[in-house]
Coordinates of C-alpha atoms in Angstrom, one line a residue:
Chain X
M1 CA 3.1 -20.0 -79.8
V2 CA 2.2 -22.7 -82.4
L3 CA 1.9 -26.4 -82.1
S4 CA 4.3 -28.0 -84.6
P5 CA 3.6 -31.2 -86.5
A6 CA 6.0 -32.9 -84.1
D7 CA 4.1 -31.5 -81.1
K8 CA 0.8 -32.8 -82.5
T9 CA 2.2 -36.2 -83.0
N10 CA 3.6 -36.3 -79.5
I11 CA 0.3 -35.2 -78.0
K12 CA -1.8 -37.7 -80.0
T13 CA 0.5 -40.6 -79.3
T14 CA 0.7 -39.8 -75.6
W15 CA -3.0 -39.3 -75.3
D16 CA -3.7 -42.6 -77.0
K17 CA -1.4 -44.4 -74.6
L18 CA -3.4 -43.2 -71.6
G19 CA -5.5 -46.4 -72.1
G20 CA -8.9 -45.1 -71.0
H21 CA -7.5 -43.7 -67.8
A22 CA -7.9 -40.1 -69.0
G23 CA -11.0 -39.5 -66.8
E24 CA -9.3 -40.8 -63.7
Y25 CA -6.2 -38.6 -64.4
G26 CA -8.5 -35.6 -64.8
G27 CA -9.8 -36.2 -61.3
E28 CA -6.4 -36.7 -59.9
A29 CA -5.1 -33.5 -61.6
L30 CA -8.0 -31.6 -60.0
E31 CA -7.2 -33.1 -56.6
R32 CA -3.6 -32.1 -57.0
T33 CA -4.6 -28.6 -57.9
F34 CA -6.8 -28.2 -54.9
T35 CA -4.1 -29.6 -52.6
S36 CA -1.1 -27.7 -53.9
F37 CA -2.9 -24.5 -54.8
P38 CA -5.7 -24.0 -52.2
T39 CA -6.9 -20.7 -53.8
T40 CA -8.3 -22.8 -56.7
K41 CA -10.9 -24.3 -54.3
T42 CA -12.7 -20.9 -54.3
Y43 CA -14.3 -21.9 -57.6
F44 CA -15.9 -25.0 -56.0
P45 CA -17.7 -23.9 -52.9
H46 CA -20.5 -26.1 -53.9
F47 CA -18.4 -29.2 -54.1
D48 CA -17.3 -31.8 -51.6
L49 CA -13.5 -31.5 -52.0
S50 CA -12.5 -34.2 -49.5
P51 CA -10.2 -37.0 -50.8
G52 CA -12.1 -39.4 -53.0
S53 CA -14.9 -37.0 -53.7
A54 CA -17.3 -38.3 -56.3
Q55 CA -18.0 -34.8 -57.5
V56 CA -14.3 -34.2 -58.1
K57 CA -13.9 -37.4 -60.0
A58 CA -16.9 -36.6 -62.2
H59 CA -15.6 -33.2 -62.9
G60 CA -12.2 -34.6 -63.6
K61 CA -13.8 -36.8 -66.2
K62 CA -15.5 -33.8 -67.8
V63 CA -12.2 -32.0 -68.0
A64 CA -10.5 -35.0 -69.5
D65 CA -13.2 -35.6 -72.1
A66 CA -12.9 -31.9 -73.2
L67 CA -9.1 -32.5 -73.5
T68 CA -9.7 -35.6 -75.6
T69 CA -11.9 -33.5 -77.9
A70 CA -9.1 -31.0 -78.1
V71 CA -6.6 -33.7 -79.0
A72 CA -8.9 -34.8 -81.8
H73 CA -9.2 -31.2 -83.2
M74 CA -5.8 -29.7 -82.8
D75 CA -6.0 -28.1 -86.1
D76 CA -9.0 -26.1 -85.1
L77 CA -9.2 -25.6 -81.4
P78 CA -11.1 -22.3 -81.3
K79 CA -14.0 -23.9 -83.2
A80 CA -13.9 -27.3 -81.3
L81 CA -13.8 -25.5 -77.9
S82 CA -16.0 -22.6 -78.8
A83 CA -18.8 -23.6 -76.4
L84 CA -16.4 -24.2 -73.6
S85 CA -14.7 -20.9 -74.3
D86 CA -18.1 -19.1 -74.0
L87 CA -18.8 -20.9 -70.8
H88 CA -15.5 -19.9 -69.2
A89 CA -15.8 -16.3 -70.4
Y90 CA -19.4 -15.5 -69.5
K91 CA -20.4 -17.9 -66.8
L92 CA -17.4 -19.5 -65.0
R93 CA -15.0 -16.6 -65.3
V94 CA -12.1 -18.5 -63.8
D95 CA -9.2 -16.2 -63.5
P96 CA -6.6 -17.0 -66.2
V97 CA -3.8 -17.7 -63.7
N98 CA -5.6 -20.9 -62.7
F99 CA -5.3 -22.6 -66.0
K100 CA -1.6 -22.7 -65.5
L101 CA -2.0 -24.3 -62.1
L102 CA -4.3 -27.0 -63.5
S103 CA -2.0 -27.5 -66.5
H104 CA 1.0 -28.0 -64.3
C105 CA -1.0 -30.6 -62.2
L106 CA -2.0 -32.4 -65.4
L107 CA 1.7 -32.7 -66.3
V108 CA 2.5 -34.0 -62.8
T109 CA -0.3 -36.6 -63.0
L110 CA 0.9 -37.8 -66.4
A111 CA 4.5 -37.9 -65.2
C112 CA 3.5 -40.0 -62.3
H113 CA 1.6 -42.6 -64.3
H114 CA 3.6 -42.6 -67.5
P115 CA 7.2 -41.9 -66.6
A116 CA 8.6 -43.6 -69.7
E117 CA 6.3 -41.7 -72.0
F118 CA 7.1 -38.4 -70.3
T119 CA 10.3 -37.6 -72.2
P120 CA 11.6 -34.0 -72.3
A121 CA 10.2 -33.6 -75.8
V122 CA 6.7 -34.9 -74.8
H123 CA 6.8 -32.8 -71.7
A124 CA 7.4 -29.7 -73.9
S125 CA 4.7 -30.6 -76.3
L126 CA 2.1 -31.3 -73.6
D127 CA 3.0 -28.0 -71.9
K128 CA 2.4 -26.2 -75.1
F129 CA -0.8 -28.1 -75.7
F130 CA -2.3 -27.2 -72.3
S131 CA -1.1 -23.6 -72.8
T132 CA -2.8 -23.4 -76.2
V133 CA -6.1 -24.9 -74.8
S134 CA -5.9 -22.4 -71.9
T135 CA -5.5 -19.5 -74.3
V136 CA -8.5 -20.7 -76.3
L137 CA -10.6 -21.0 -73.2
T138 CA -9.8 -17.5 -72.0
S139 CA -9.9 -15.9 -75.5
K140 CA -13.3 -14.4 -75.1
Y141 CA -12.7 -13.0 -71.6
R142 CA -12.5 -9.4 -72.9
Chain V
M1 CA 9.5 -18.5 -44.4
V2 CA 8.0 -21.8 -45.5
H3 CA 5.3 -23.2 -43.3
L4 CA 5.2 -27.0 -43.6
T5 CA 3.3 -29.2 -41.2
A6 CA 5.1 -32.0 -39.5
D7 CA 3.6 -34.4 -42.0
E8 CA 4.8 -32.3 -44.9
K9 CA 8.3 -32.1 -43.5
S10 CA 8.3 -35.8 -43.2
L11 CA 7.1 -36.3 -46.7
V12 CA 9.7 -33.9 -48.1
S13 CA 12.7 -35.4 -46.2
G14 CA 11.5 -38.9 -46.8
L15 CA 11.3 -38.5 -50.6
W16 CA 14.4 -36.3 -50.8
S17 CA 16.6 -38.9 -49.1
K18 CA 15.9 -41.2 -52.1
V19 CA 16.7 -38.6 -54.7
N20 CA 20.0 -38.8 -56.7
V21 CA 20.6 -35.1 -56.4
D22 CA 23.2 -34.9 -59.1
E23 CA 21.1 -36.8 -61.7
V24 CA 17.8 -35.1 -60.9
G25 CA 19.6 -31.7 -61.1
G26 CA 20.8 -32.4 -64.6
E27 CA 17.4 -33.7 -65.6
A28 CA 15.5 -30.7 -64.2
L29 CA 17.8 -28.1 -65.7
G30 CA 17.8 -29.9 -69.0
R31 CA 14.0 -30.1 -69.1
L32 CA 13.8 -26.4 -68.2
L33 CA 15.9 -25.6 -71.3
V34 CA 13.8 -27.9 -73.5
V35 CA 10.3 -27.0 -72.3
Y36 CA 11.0 -23.3 -72.0
P37 CA 13.7 -22.7 -74.6
W38 CA 13.9 -18.9 -73.9
T39 CA 15.7 -19.9 -70.7
Q40 CA 18.6 -20.9 -72.9
R41 CA 19.4 -17.1 -73.0
F42 CA 21.6 -17.6 -69.9
F43 CA 23.6 -20.4 -71.3
D44 CA 25.2 -19.2 -74.5
S45 CA 28.5 -20.7 -73.4
F46 CA 27.1 -24.2 -73.0
G47 CA 27.5 -25.4 -76.5
D48 CA 25.0 -27.5 -78.3
L49 CA 21.5 -27.0 -77.1
S50 CA 19.9 -27.5 -80.5
S51 CA 17.6 -30.5 -79.7
P52 CA 16.2 -32.2 -76.6
D53 CA 18.8 -35.0 -76.9
A54 CA 21.6 -32.5 -77.3
V55 CA 20.4 -30.6 -74.2
M56 CA 19.9 -33.6 -72.0
G57 CA 23.2 -35.1 -73.0
N58 CA 25.2 -31.8 -72.7
P59 CA 27.9 -32.2 -70.0
K60 CA 27.7 -28.5 -69.0
V61 CA 24.0 -28.8 -68.5
K62 CA 24.5 -31.8 -66.3
A63 CA 27.2 -30.2 -64.3
H64 CA 25.3 -27.0 -63.8
G65 CA 22.2 -28.9 -62.9
K66 CA 24.1 -30.7 -60.3
K67 CA 25.4 -27.4 -58.8
V68 CA 21.9 -25.9 -58.7
L69 CA 20.3 -28.9 -57.1
N70 CA 22.9 -29.3 -54.5
S71 CA 22.3 -25.7 -53.5
F72 CA 18.6 -26.4 -53.4
S73 CA 19.3 -29.4 -51.2
D74 CA 21.1 -27.1 -48.7
G75 CA 17.9 -25.1 -48.6
L76 CA 15.9 -28.1 -47.6
K77 CA 18.1 -28.3 -44.5
N78 CA 17.1 -24.7 -43.6
L79 CA 13.4 -24.4 -44.3
D80 CA 13.1 -22.0 -41.4
N81 CA 15.5 -19.6 -42.9
L82 CA 15.4 -19.8 -46.6
K83 CA 15.9 -16.0 -47.1
G84 CA 19.1 -16.1 -45.0
T85 CA 20.4 -19.3 -46.7
F86 CA 19.9 -17.9 -50.2
A87 CA 20.8 -14.3 -49.5
K88 CA 24.2 -14.4 -51.2
L89 CA 22.9 -16.4 -54.2
S90 CA 20.0 -13.9 -54.5
E91 CA 22.5 -11.0 -54.8
L92 CA 24.5 -13.0 -57.3
H93 CA 21.5 -13.8 -59.5
C94 CA 20.4 -10.2 -59.5
D95 CA 23.7 -8.3 -59.7
K96 CA 25.9 -10.6 -61.8
L97 CA 23.7 -13.1 -63.5
H98 CA 20.7 -10.8 -64.2
V99 CA 18.2 -13.7 -64.0
D100 CA 14.5 -12.8 -64.0
P101 CA 13.1 -14.4 -60.8
E102 CA 10.2 -15.8 -63.0
N103 CA 12.8 -18.4 -64.0
F104 CA 13.1 -19.7 -60.5
K105 CA 9.4 -20.5 -60.5
L106 CA 9.7 -22.3 -63.9
L107 CA 12.6 -24.4 -62.6
G108 CA 10.7 -25.2 -59.4
N109 CA 7.8 -26.6 -61.3
V110 CA 10.0 -28.5 -63.7
L111 CA 11.7 -30.1 -60.6
V112 CA 8.2 -31.1 -59.3
C113 CA 7.5 -32.8 -62.7
V114 CA 10.9 -34.6 -62.5
L115 CA 10.1 -35.8 -58.9
A116 CA 6.7 -37.0 -60.1
R117 CA 8.3 -39.0 -62.9
H118 CA 10.8 -40.6 -60.5
F119 CA 8.5 -41.4 -57.7
G120 CA 5.2 -42.2 -59.5
K121 CA 2.4 -43.1 -57.1
Q122 CA 4.6 -42.2 -54.1
F123 CA 4.4 -38.6 -55.3
T124 CA 0.9 -38.2 -53.8
P125 CA -1.0 -35.0 -54.0
Q126 CA 0.1 -34.3 -50.4
A127 CA 3.7 -34.9 -51.3
Q128 CA 3.4 -32.6 -54.3
G129 CA 1.7 -30.0 -52.1
A130 CA 4.6 -30.1 -49.7
F131 CA 7.2 -29.7 -52.5
Q132 CA 5.2 -26.9 -54.1
K133 CA 5.5 -25.0 -50.8
V134 CA 9.3 -25.7 -50.8
V135 CA 10.0 -24.6 -54.4
A136 CA 7.9 -21.5 -53.9
G137 CA 9.8 -20.7 -50.8
V138 CA 13.2 -21.2 -52.5
A139 CA 12.1 -19.1 -55.5
N140 CA 11.0 -16.3 -53.2
A141 CA 14.2 -16.5 -51.2
L142 CA 16.3 -16.2 -54.4
A143 CA 14.3 -13.2 -55.4
H144 CA 14.4 -11.5 -52.0
K145 CA 17.6 -9.4 -52.6
Y146 CA 16.6 -8.1 -56.0
H147 CA 16.6 -4.4 -56.5

């Protein structure tokens, strides 16, 4: 699966329109993931996962910042995300199935806040983008 | 069987009562075909699916989406017996349509995205959680008779 030029345009344009809310959306996507898919909470026994948790918001911002980096480096994701890829492979070891769950919740969050932007074509491009990022982050698992 | 709390049942029925089932059906099926183009394999007879606009505007896609979502809607009235409700459809999807049940999961998640788009902030994490249980239950029920 390859990101086409049209996909890259869709992704960049959409990400630019988030208007500085990316961090907030990252937190919301995490909250949605924990609520809809409770097994994902097993990776955060050390976190307060109650609604409004400052730790979840901070972590959501971290995730969003990494995605912003990814958007800026779509032509070389393995290099741009190399450190994160190492982290996930050797330290965090989050089972790959969970990347799909978070990706889905990122789509849901964006659909909620930017309904007009979230056209079928943009939906497709974003899904591909999150899938590509997920593949890079799990690429060193074995 | 789907286990929804009283609050979750209330969230689901509250939001669903505001859904234009015919329209949302067409949108959900259309988006499935656009976002996961390999799902088009089941719809060779539908005509032009060559671009997102072609898919979303295709009258056969809209009609079929309407059919699918009306059926899903029936399921919502029988959350305590989804397997019974969808038994015949499960057999049909296995024996006649030969649809990989993975597709039911894909459509369920696309439907959740469509609901999110329509409802915005009303589609809270709790509402999403309730609907994720429902779409998972329906997908399992539709896969139940496969052999």
